[in-house]
Coordinates of C-alpha atoms in Angstrom, one line a residue:
Chain A
M619 CA 65.8 -23.2 36.5
G620 CA 65.6 -26.3 38.5
N621 CA 64.1 -24.2 41.3
I622 CA 61.3 -22.9 39.2
I623 CA 60.4 -26.4 38.0
A624 CA 60.5 -27.8 41.5
A625 CA 58.2 -25.0 42.7
I626 CA 55.8 -25.5 39.8
V627 CA 55.7 -29.3 40.3
V628 CA 55.4 -29.2 44.0
L629 CA 52.6 -26.6 44.1
G630 CA 50.9 -28.2 41.1
V631 CA 50.9 -31.6 42.8
L632 CA 49.8 -30.0 46.1
G633 CA 46.9 -28.3 44.3
A634 CA 46.0 -31.4 42.4
V635 CA 46.0 -33.5 45.6
F636 CA 43.8 -31.0 47.4
G637 CA 41.5 -30.8 44.4
L638 CA 41.2 -34.6 44.4
V639 CA 40.5 -34.7 48.1
L640 CA 37.8 -32.1 47.7
A641 CA 36.3 -33.9 44.8
V642 CA 36.2 -37.1 46.7
A643 CA 34.9 -35.3 49.8
S644 CA 32.1 -33.7 47.8
K645 CA 30.9 -37.1 46.8
I646 CA 31.3 -38.6 50.3
F647 CA 29.8 -35.7 52.1
E648 CA 27.1 -35.0 49.5
V649 CA 24.0 -33.5 51.0
K650 CA 20.9 -34.2 49.1
K651 CA 19.4 -30.8 48.4
D652 CA 15.8 -30.4 47.8
P653 CA 15.4 -30.1 44.0
R654 CA 12.6 -27.7 44.6
E655 CA 15.0 -25.1 45.8
E656 CA 16.7 -25.0 42.4
A657 CA 13.3 -24.9 40.7
I658 CA 12.2 -22.0 42.9
L659 CA 15.4 -20.1 42.2
S660 CA 14.9 -20.4 38.5
H661 CA 11.6 -18.5 38.9
L662 CA 13.1 -15.6 40.9
A663 CA 14.2 -12.4 39.3
G664 CA 17.9 -13.3 39.6
A665 CA 18.9 -9.7 40.1
N666 CA 20.1 -10.3 43.7
C667 CA 18.5 -6.9 44.5
G668 CA 17.9 -7.8 48.1
G669 CA 14.4 -6.2 48.0
C670 CA 13.0 -9.3 49.7
G671 CA 15.2 -8.9 52.8
Y672 CA 17.2 -12.1 52.2
P673 CA 20.8 -12.3 51.1
G674 CA 20.5 -12.8 47.4
C675 CA 18.1 -14.8 45.4
A676 CA 19.4 -18.2 46.7
G677 CA 18.7 -17.1 50.2
C678 CA 15.1 -16.1 49.2
A679 CA 14.6 -19.4 47.5
A680 CA 15.7 -21.3 50.6
A681 CA 13.4 -19.2 52.7
I682 CA 10.4 -19.8 50.4
L683 CA 11.1 -23.5 50.6
A684 CA 11.3 -23.4 54.4
G685 CA 8.1 -21.5 54.5
D686 CA 9.7 -18.5 56.1
A687 CA 9.0 -16.2 53.1
P688 CA 5.7 -15.8 51.3
I689 CA 5.4 -17.3 47.8
N690 CA 5.4 -13.9 46.3
A691 CA 8.4 -12.6 48.3
C692 CA 10.2 -11.8 45.1
A693 CA 8.3 -8.7 43.8
P694 CA 10.4 -8.2 40.7
A695 CA 9.6 -11.7 39.4
G696 CA 6.0 -10.8 39.0
A697 CA 2.7 -12.6 39.4
E698 CA 3.4 -15.3 36.8
N699 CA 6.6 -16.5 38.5
A700 CA 4.8 -16.3 41.9
A701 CA 2.2 -18.6 40.4
A702 CA 4.9 -21.0 39.1
I703 CA 6.5 -21.1 42.6
A704 CA 3.1 -21.7 44.1
E705 CA 2.8 -24.7 41.9
I706 CA 6.2 -26.0 42.9
M707 CA 5.2 -25.6 46.5
G708 CA 1.8 -27.2 45.9
Q709 CA -0.1 -24.1 47.0
A710 CA -2.7 -22.0 45.4
A711 CA -1.4 -19.0 43.5
P712 CA -1.5 -15.8 45.5
T713 CA -4.1 -13.3 44.5
G714 CA -3.4 -9.7 44.6
E715 CA -2.6 -7.2 42.0
R716 CA 0.8 -6.1 40.8
Q717 CA 2.1 -3.2 42.7
V718 CA 4.2 -0.4 41.3
A719 CA 6.2 2.3 42.9
F720 CA 4.9 5.9 43.0
V721 CA 6.6 9.1 43.9
R722 CA 4.5 11.2 46.2
C723 CA 5.7 14.5 44.9
N724 CA 4.9 16.6 41.9
G725 CA 6.8 19.6 42.9
G726 CA 10.0 19.8 40.9
V727 CA 10.3 23.2 39.3
N728 CA 7.1 24.4 41.1
A729 CA 8.7 23.9 44.4
K730 CA 10.5 27.0 45.7
K731 CA 14.3 26.8 46.1
R732 CA 16.1 28.2 49.0
F733 CA 19.5 28.0 47.3
D734 CA 21.2 26.3 44.5
Y735 CA 22.9 23.1 45.6
V736 CA 26.1 22.4 43.7
G737 CA 27.6 19.5 45.7
V738 CA 27.6 15.8 45.0
H739 CA 24.8 14.9 42.7
D740 CA 22.9 12.7 45.2
C741 CA 19.7 13.3 47.2
L742 CA 21.1 12.2 50.6
S743 CA 24.1 14.5 50.2
A744 CA 21.8 17.4 49.2
T745 CA 19.6 16.9 52.3
K746 CA 22.7 17.2 54.5
V747 CA 23.5 20.8 53.3
A748 CA 21.3 23.1 55.4
A749 CA 18.4 20.5 55.2
G750 CA 18.3 20.6 51.5
P751 CA 17.9 23.2 48.7
L752 CA 14.1 23.1 48.7
E753 CA 11.8 25.3 50.8
C754 CA 9.6 22.2 51.2
S755 CA 11.1 19.8 53.7
F756 CA 9.1 16.9 52.2
G757 CA 9.6 17.3 48.5
C758 CA 11.5 15.4 45.8
L759 CA 15.0 16.9 45.4
G760 CA 15.4 15.6 41.9
F761 CA 19.0 14.5 42.1
G762 CA 18.1 11.0 41.1
S763 CA 19.2 8.7 43.9
C764 CA 16.2 6.6 43.1
V765 CA 17.1 6.6 39.4
A766 CA 20.5 5.2 40.3
A767 CA 19.0 2.6 42.7
C768 CA 16.6 1.3 40.0
Q769 CA 18.0 -1.7 38.2
F770 CA 15.1 -1.9 35.8
G771 CA 15.3 1.5 34.2
A772 CA 11.9 2.4 35.6
M773 CA 12.8 5.6 37.4
S774 CA 13.6 8.9 35.8
I775 CA 13.5 12.5 36.6
G776 CA 10.3 13.8 35.0
P777 CA 9.9 16.9 32.8
N778 CA 9.1 19.1 35.8
G779 CA 12.1 18.0 37.8
A780 CA 10.6 15.5 40.2
A781 CA 11.2 11.7 39.9
V782 CA 8.6 9.7 38.1
V783 CA 8.0 5.9 37.8
D784 CA 7.4 4.1 34.5
P785 CA 4.7 1.6 35.7
D786 CA 5.4 -0.7 32.8
K787 CA 9.0 -1.2 33.7
C788 CA 8.6 -1.1 37.5
T789 CA 8.8 -4.4 39.4
A790 CA 8.0 -3.0 42.8
C791 CA 11.3 -4.2 44.2
M792 CA 11.3 -0.9 46.2
A793 CA 15.0 -0.3 46.0
C794 CA 14.1 3.3 45.1
A795 CA 12.0 3.7 48.2
N796 CA 15.0 2.7 50.3
A797 CA 17.3 5.1 48.3
C798 CA 15.0 8.1 48.8
P799 CA 16.1 10.1 51.8
R800 CA 12.7 11.8 52.0
H801 CA 10.7 8.5 52.0
L802 CA 8.5 9.7 49.1
I803 CA 8.1 6.4 47.3
T804 CA 5.4 4.0 48.1
S805 CA 3.9 1.1 46.3
V806 CA 0.4 1.4 44.8
P807 CA -1.8 -1.0 42.8
V808 CA -0.9 -0.7 39.1
S809 CA -4.6 -0.4 37.9
K810 CA -5.2 2.6 40.1
K811 CA -4.6 5.9 38.3
V812 CA -5.5 8.6 40.8
H813 CA -2.7 9.4 43.3
V814 CA -1.9 12.2 45.7
A815 CA 1.4 13.5 44.4
C816 CA 2.4 15.4 47.6
A817 CA 3.7 14.4 51.0
N818 CA 3.8 17.8 52.6
Q819 CA 2.3 17.4 56.1
E820 CA 2.2 21.1 56.7
K821 CA -1.2 22.8 56.5
G822 CA -2.6 25.9 54.9
K823 CA -0.2 28.8 54.4
A824 CA 2.9 26.8 55.5
A825 CA 2.3 24.3 52.8
M826 CA 1.1 26.8 50.2
S827 CA 4.2 29.1 50.5
V828 CA 6.7 26.4 49.7
C829 CA 5.3 24.9 46.4
A830 CA 2.7 25.6 43.8
N831 CA 1.6 22.0 43.8
S832 CA 1.5 21.2 47.5
C833 CA -1.4 19.6 49.4
I834 CA -2.5 22.1 52.0
G835 CA -4.9 19.7 53.7
C836 CA -8.0 21.7 52.8
G837 CA -10.2 18.6 52.6
L838 CA -12.1 19.6 49.5
C839 CA -11.3 16.2 48.0
Q840 CA -12.5 14.4 51.1
K841 CA -15.9 16.3 50.8
E842 CA -16.1 15.6 47.1
C843 CA -15.4 11.9 47.2
K844 CA -18.5 9.8 46.8
K845 CA -16.8 6.6 47.9
D846 CA -15.2 7.8 51.1
A847 CA -11.8 6.9 49.5
I848 CA -9.7 10.0 50.2
H849 CA -9.0 11.5 53.6
V850 CA -6.7 14.2 54.9
E851 CA -4.3 12.4 57.4
N852 CA -1.5 14.3 59.1
G853 CA -2.1 17.3 56.9
V854 CA -1.9 15.5 53.6
A855 CA -4.6 13.7 51.5
V856 CA -4.3 10.0 51.3
I857 CA -6.2 7.7 49.0
D858 CA -7.6 4.4 50.2
Y859 CA -7.0 2.3 47.1
E860 CA -9.5 -0.4 48.3
K861 CA -12.3 2.1 47.9
C862 CA -11.1 4.4 45.1
V863 CA -12.9 3.7 41.8
G864 CA -10.8 6.3 39.8
C865 CA -13.7 8.7 39.1
K866 CA -11.2 11.7 39.3
L867 CA -13.7 14.0 41.0
C868 CA -11.0 14.8 43.6
T869 CA -8.6 15.9 40.9
K870 CA -11.2 18.4 39.6
V871 CA -11.8 20.1 42.9
C872 CA -8.2 20.2 44.2
P873 CA -7.2 23.8 44.2
R874 CA -3.5 22.9 44.3
D875 CA -3.3 20.4 41.4
A876 CA -1.8 18.0 43.9
I877 CA -3.8 15.0 42.8
L878 CA -2.7 13.1 39.7
P879 CA -3.8 13.0 36.9
V880 CA -3.9 16.8 37.1
A881 CA -7.2 18.1 35.7
T882 CA -7.0 20.8 33.1
A883 CA -8.5 24.3 33.7
E884 CA -11.2 23.5 31.2
E885 CA -12.2 20.3 32.9
K886 CA -12.3 22.1 36.2
E887 CA -14.5 24.9 34.8
K888 CA -16.8 22.3 33.2
Y889 CA -17.1 20.5 36.5
K890 CA -17.8 23.7 38.4
A891 CA -20.5 24.6 35.9
I892 CA -22.1 21.2 36.3
K893 CA -22.0 21.5 40.1
K894 CA -23.5 25.0 40.0
A895 CA -26.3 23.8 37.8
Q896 CA -26.9 20.9 40.2
A897 CA -26.9 23.2 43.2
E898 CA -29.4 25.5 41.5
K899 CA -31.6 22.6 40.6
A900 CA -31.4 21.3 44.1
A901 CA -32.2 24.7 45.5
A902 CA -35.2 25.1 43.1
A903 CA -36.5 21.7 44.0
K904 CA -36.2 22.5 47.7
K905 CA -38.0 25.8 47.2
A906 CA -40.7 24.0 45.2
A907 CA -41.1 21.4 47.9
E908 CA -41.3 24.1 50.6
E909 CA -43.9 26.0 48.5
A910 CA -45.9 22.8 48.0
A911 CA -45.8 22.2 51.8
A912 CA -46.9 25.8 52.5
S913 CA -49.8 25.6 50.0
A914 CA -50.9 22.2 51.5
Q915 CA -51.2 23.8 55.0
Chain B
M581 CA 58.9 -30.0 81.9
D582 CA 60.4 -27.3 79.7
Q583 CA 58.0 -28.2 77.0
I584 CA 55.1 -27.6 79.3
Y585 CA 56.4 -24.2 80.4
E586 CA 56.9 -23.3 76.8
L587 CA 53.3 -24.3 75.9
L588 CA 52.0 -22.3 78.9
A589 CA 54.0 -19.3 77.7
I590 CA 52.6 -19.7 74.2
T591 CA 49.1 -20.0 75.5
L592 CA 49.3 -16.9 77.7
G593 CA 51.1 -15.0 74.9
A594 CA 48.5 -15.9 72.2
I595 CA 45.5 -15.2 74.4
L596 CA 46.6 -12.1 76.2
A597 CA 50.0 -10.5 75.6
N598 CA 50.2 -11.1 71.9
N599 CA 46.5 -11.2 71.2
F600 CA 46.0 -11.7 67.4
I601 CA 43.6 -8.8 67.2
F602 CA 44.8 -6.3 69.8
S603 CA 48.5 -6.5 69.4
Q604 CA 49.2 -8.1 66.0
F605 CA 46.2 -6.5 64.2
L606 CA 45.4 -9.7 62.3
G607 CA 41.8 -10.7 61.5
I608 CA 40.4 -7.2 61.9
C609 CA 37.8 -7.6 59.2
P610 CA 35.7 -10.3 60.9
F611 CA 36.4 -8.7 64.2
L612 CA 34.6 -5.5 63.0
G613 CA 32.1 -7.2 60.7
V614 CA 30.7 -10.0 62.8
S615 CA 30.6 -8.3 66.2
K616 CA 27.2 -6.7 66.3
K617 CA 25.7 -9.5 68.4
V618 CA 27.4 -11.7 71.0
D619 CA 25.8 -14.9 69.6
T620 CA 27.2 -14.5 66.1
A621 CA 30.5 -13.3 67.6
V622 CA 30.8 -16.6 69.6
G623 CA 30.0 -18.6 66.5
M624 CA 32.6 -16.8 64.5
G625 CA 35.2 -17.1 67.3
M626 CA 34.6 -20.9 67.6
A627 CA 34.9 -21.3 63.8
V628 CA 38.1 -19.4 63.7
T629 CA 39.6 -21.3 66.7
F630 CA 38.7 -24.6 65.0
V631 CA 40.2 -23.6 61.6
M632 CA 43.3 -22.0 63.1
G633 CA 44.1 -25.2 65.1
L634 CA 43.6 -27.4 62.1
A635 CA 45.4 -25.0 59.7
S636 CA 48.4 -24.8 62.1
A637 CA 48.8 -28.6 62.1
I638 CA 48.4 -29.1 58.4
T639 CA 50.6 -26.1 57.3
W640 CA 53.3 -27.2 59.7
L641 CA 53.3 -30.7 58.1
V642 CA 53.2 -29.2 54.6
N643 CA 56.1 -26.9 55.4
T644 CA 58.3 -29.5 57.1
F645 CA 57.7 -32.4 54.8
I646 CA 57.1 -30.8 51.5
L647 CA 58.4 -27.2 51.3
I648 CA 61.7 -27.5 53.3
P649 CA 63.0 -30.7 51.6
F650 CA 62.4 -29.1 48.2
D651 CA 64.0 -25.9 49.4
L652 CA 60.8 -24.0 48.6
G653 CA 60.5 -21.9 51.8
Y654 CA 59.8 -18.8 49.7
M655 CA 56.5 -20.4 48.5
Q656 CA 55.1 -20.6 52.0
T657 CA 52.5 -17.9 51.6
V658 CA 51.1 -19.3 48.3
A659 CA 51.1 -22.9 49.6
F660 CA 49.5 -21.9 52.9
I661 CA 46.7 -20.0 51.1
L662 CA 46.1 -23.1 49.0
V663 CA 46.0 -25.3 52.2
I664 CA 43.7 -23.0 54.1
A665 CA 41.2 -22.5 51.3
S666 CA 41.0 -26.3 50.6
L667 CA 40.8 -27.0 54.4
V668 CA 37.9 -24.5 54.9
Q669 CA 36.1 -25.9 51.9
F670 CA 36.6 -29.5 53.2
I671 CA 35.4 -28.5 56.7
E672 CA 32.3 -26.9 55.3
M673 CA 31.4 -30.1 53.4
F674 CA 32.2 -32.2 56.4
L675 CA 30.1 -30.1 58.7
Q676 CA 27.2 -29.9 56.3
K677 CA 27.0 -33.7 56.2
S678 CA 27.8 -34.7 59.7
M679 CA 26.9 -31.7 61.9
P680 CA 24.1 -29.8 60.1
S681 CA 23.2 -27.9 63.3
L682 CA 26.8 -26.5 63.7
Y683 CA 26.9 -25.8 60.0
T684 CA 23.8 -23.7 60.1
A685 CA 25.0 -22.0 63.3
L686 CA 28.3 -21.0 61.7
G687 CA 26.5 -20.2 58.5
V688 CA 28.2 -17.7 56.2
Y689 CA 31.1 -17.2 58.7
L690 CA 32.8 -20.5 57.8
P691 CA 33.5 -19.6 54.1
L692 CA 34.5 -16.1 55.3
I693 CA 37.4 -17.6 57.3
T694 CA 39.1 -18.5 54.1
T695 CA 40.1 -14.9 53.7
N696 CA 40.8 -14.3 57.4
C697 CA 44.4 -13.0 57.8
A698 CA 44.6 -14.4 61.3
V699 CA 44.6 -17.9 59.9
L700 CA 47.3 -17.3 57.4
G701 CA 49.1 -15.3 60.1
V702 CA 49.2 -18.1 62.5
A703 CA 50.5 -20.5 59.9
L704 CA 53.3 -18.1 58.9
L705 CA 54.2 -17.2 62.6
N706 CA 54.5 -20.8 63.5
I707 CA 57.3 -21.1 60.9
Q708 CA 58.8 -17.8 61.8
N709 CA 59.0 -18.7 65.5
N710 CA 60.5 -22.2 64.7
Y711 CA 57.7 -24.0 66.6
N712 CA 57.6 -27.7 66.6
F713 CA 54.4 -29.6 65.7
I714 CA 52.8 -29.5 69.2
S715 CA 53.7 -25.9 69.8
S716 CA 52.2 -25.0 66.5
V717 CA 48.9 -26.6 67.2
V718 CA 48.8 -25.1 70.6
Y719 CA 49.6 -21.7 69.2
G720 CA 46.9 -22.1 66.6
I721 CA 44.2 -23.1 69.0
T722 CA 45.1 -20.5 71.7
G723 CA 45.5 -17.8 69.1
G724 CA 41.9 -18.7 68.1
L725 CA 40.8 -18.6 71.7
G726 CA 42.4 -15.1 71.9
F727 CA 40.4 -14.1 68.9
L728 CA 37.3 -15.5 70.5
L729 CA 37.9 -13.6 73.7
A730 CA 38.5 -10.4 71.8
I731 CA 35.5 -10.6 69.6
V732 CA 33.1 -11.6 72.4
L733 CA 34.3 -8.8 74.6
F734 CA 34.0 -6.4 71.7
A735 CA 30.5 -7.6 70.7
S736 CA 29.3 -7.3 74.3
I737 CA 30.5 -3.7 74.4
R738 CA 29.0 -2.9 71.1
E739 CA 25.6 -4.3 72.2
R740 CA 25.7 -1.9 75.1
L741 CA 26.9 0.9 73.0
V742 CA 23.5 1.0 71.3
F743 CA 22.1 2.6 74.4
A744 CA 25.1 4.9 75.0
D745 CA 24.9 8.6 74.5
Y746 CA 27.6 9.7 72.0
P747 CA 27.7 12.3 69.3
K748 CA 25.6 11.4 66.2
S749 CA 28.5 11.7 63.9
F750 CA 30.2 8.8 65.7
E751 CA 27.3 6.5 65.0
G752 CA 28.2 3.1 63.5
F753 CA 31.8 2.4 62.6
P754 CA 33.5 5.4 64.1
I755 CA 32.4 4.5 67.6
A756 CA 33.3 0.8 67.0
L757 CA 36.8 1.8 65.9
V758 CA 37.2 4.0 68.9
T759 CA 36.1 1.2 71.1
A760 CA 38.5 -1.3 69.4
G761 CA 41.3 1.2 69.9
L762 CA 40.6 1.6 73.6
M763 CA 40.4 -2.2 74.0
A764 CA 43.8 -2.6 72.2
L765 CA 45.2 0.0 74.6
A766 CA 43.8 -2.0 77.6
F767 CA 45.4 -5.2 76.2
M768 CA 48.7 -3.5 76.1
G769 CA 48.7 -3.8 79.8
F770 CA 49.3 -7.6 79.4
S771 CA 52.5 -7.0 77.5
G772 CA 54.4 -6.7 80.8
L773 CA 53.0 -10.0 82.0
K774 CA 55.6 -12.3 83.6
I775 CA 54.7 -15.6 85.3
W776 CA 58.1 -16.8 86.4

C-alpha cells in the first residue's frame, strides 16, 4: 500500500513541478503573436480540409498573414469571409465570382459497360481492375469516391448513375477533384449554367460507340456559337466561361446531348424549324438580290 | 583513462555498431516520415540529437535522485515519458523566444520528437546499461548523431531513388523500406568492429 502511495505522490509531484515549470516558462518565453492571425483564423472555414495546400486552417491563416497565400485562399469560407479577411489585412476585397465544382460526365447508365465490377466500392479501385468497368476510359465510374471526399454533402450520384454537384452546398474546396481518379471535376463560375458534360477526348466513332452522351468532337456547337465561346479542344468541346452568355444554342444543336442543360427533342425541333425558316428567308433574299442585280444590268 | 576508453566505445557503438535505427530499430517513424529531403532530414536529426542529449541528462537525474530512493524503478517508463514530453514542450517555447530561426527551421519536427521512441529508448537504455551521468549524456548525444547519420544517408539515397528505374508497384514506401533494409544490412558490418 505504501508503495502505491509513494508512486502516486512522487509522480504527482513530478507532474506538478513540470506543469509549474512549463506554466512559468510560457510566461517568460511568451512570444507576442499577431492578433490578426487569430482574427483571420476565425474567418476561415475551420474544416481543416487542406484544399488550400497548407497544413490545416491555422497554417493557412499564418500564410495569409505573411502574404504567402491570397486573401481568398480558403475557398470553402466563401466571398463574405474573404472580404472580412481583406478588411483585417487592410486590402480591398477580392472580386471574382464564387466557383463551384462540376463533373464533366453525364454518362452513367448511358455509358456502355464492359463488365460488372463487384470489388471495393471505390472509383480508384475500380479503375485498377482491367482499366475500369466502363467502355469509356474518361467517364464517371459512379462509385462515389467524390461523394465520400465531400465534407459539405454537395456531391451525390445522380439519377443516371454519374456524380453530380449541388451548387448551393458546394464550397469549391475541390476535395472531390483530388479524389476523382479520372480527373473529371473542375471548378466553374456558379452563375454559368451551360456546361459540357463529357471529357471523352476520342473523336467520332470511337467516342460514339462507348456512350450515348459522349462528345464526339463534331464541332457543331463551335459553328453555332455566336459569341465564340465554345471550341473543340483535344477532341472534346470546352466552354470559355468569360465569353459564354448562356444562350443555350449549343445545347440545341448538340447531336449527342453532351451539353447541359440537355435540350428536349421539342426544343431541338423548334430550333431546327426556326433555322430552316431563316435559311429559306436568307436564300430568298439572296435570290431577290441577284435578280435585282440582273435586271439592273 | 578507462573513462575515456569507455566513452569512446559508447560513441562508436551508438553511432555505428548499435545504431539506434539500423540495429535497435528505434525511431523508425521519423526515419521514414521525414526523409524525403536531405534538408529536412538534417533538421530532424539535429533536433533529435539535441533532445536525446538533454533527455538523457534529465532522466538520469530523475531516476537516480527521485525514483531509486523511493524504490520506484518500475515507474521509469511513465516518469520518463512525462519528463520527455515536458522537456520538448519547454524547448519549443525556449526556441520560439530566443532562436526563432532555429524554431522555424525545425518546425513541426520538434513536437513530433515527443513521441519518438529513440528518445525514450535512450533514457531506458542508460538505466539498463548502468551508465553514470557522463556516460548517459554521451550515449544520448552520440545516439542522436547516429540517428542523424542514418537519416541523412537514407534521405540522400531517397532523393536519388526518384530517378531510379524500379517496378511501378514499388513506388513510394515499398522501395523506401527495401532501401532501409539494405542499409540495416550494411550497418551490420560494423557489429564486428573492434578498436583495441
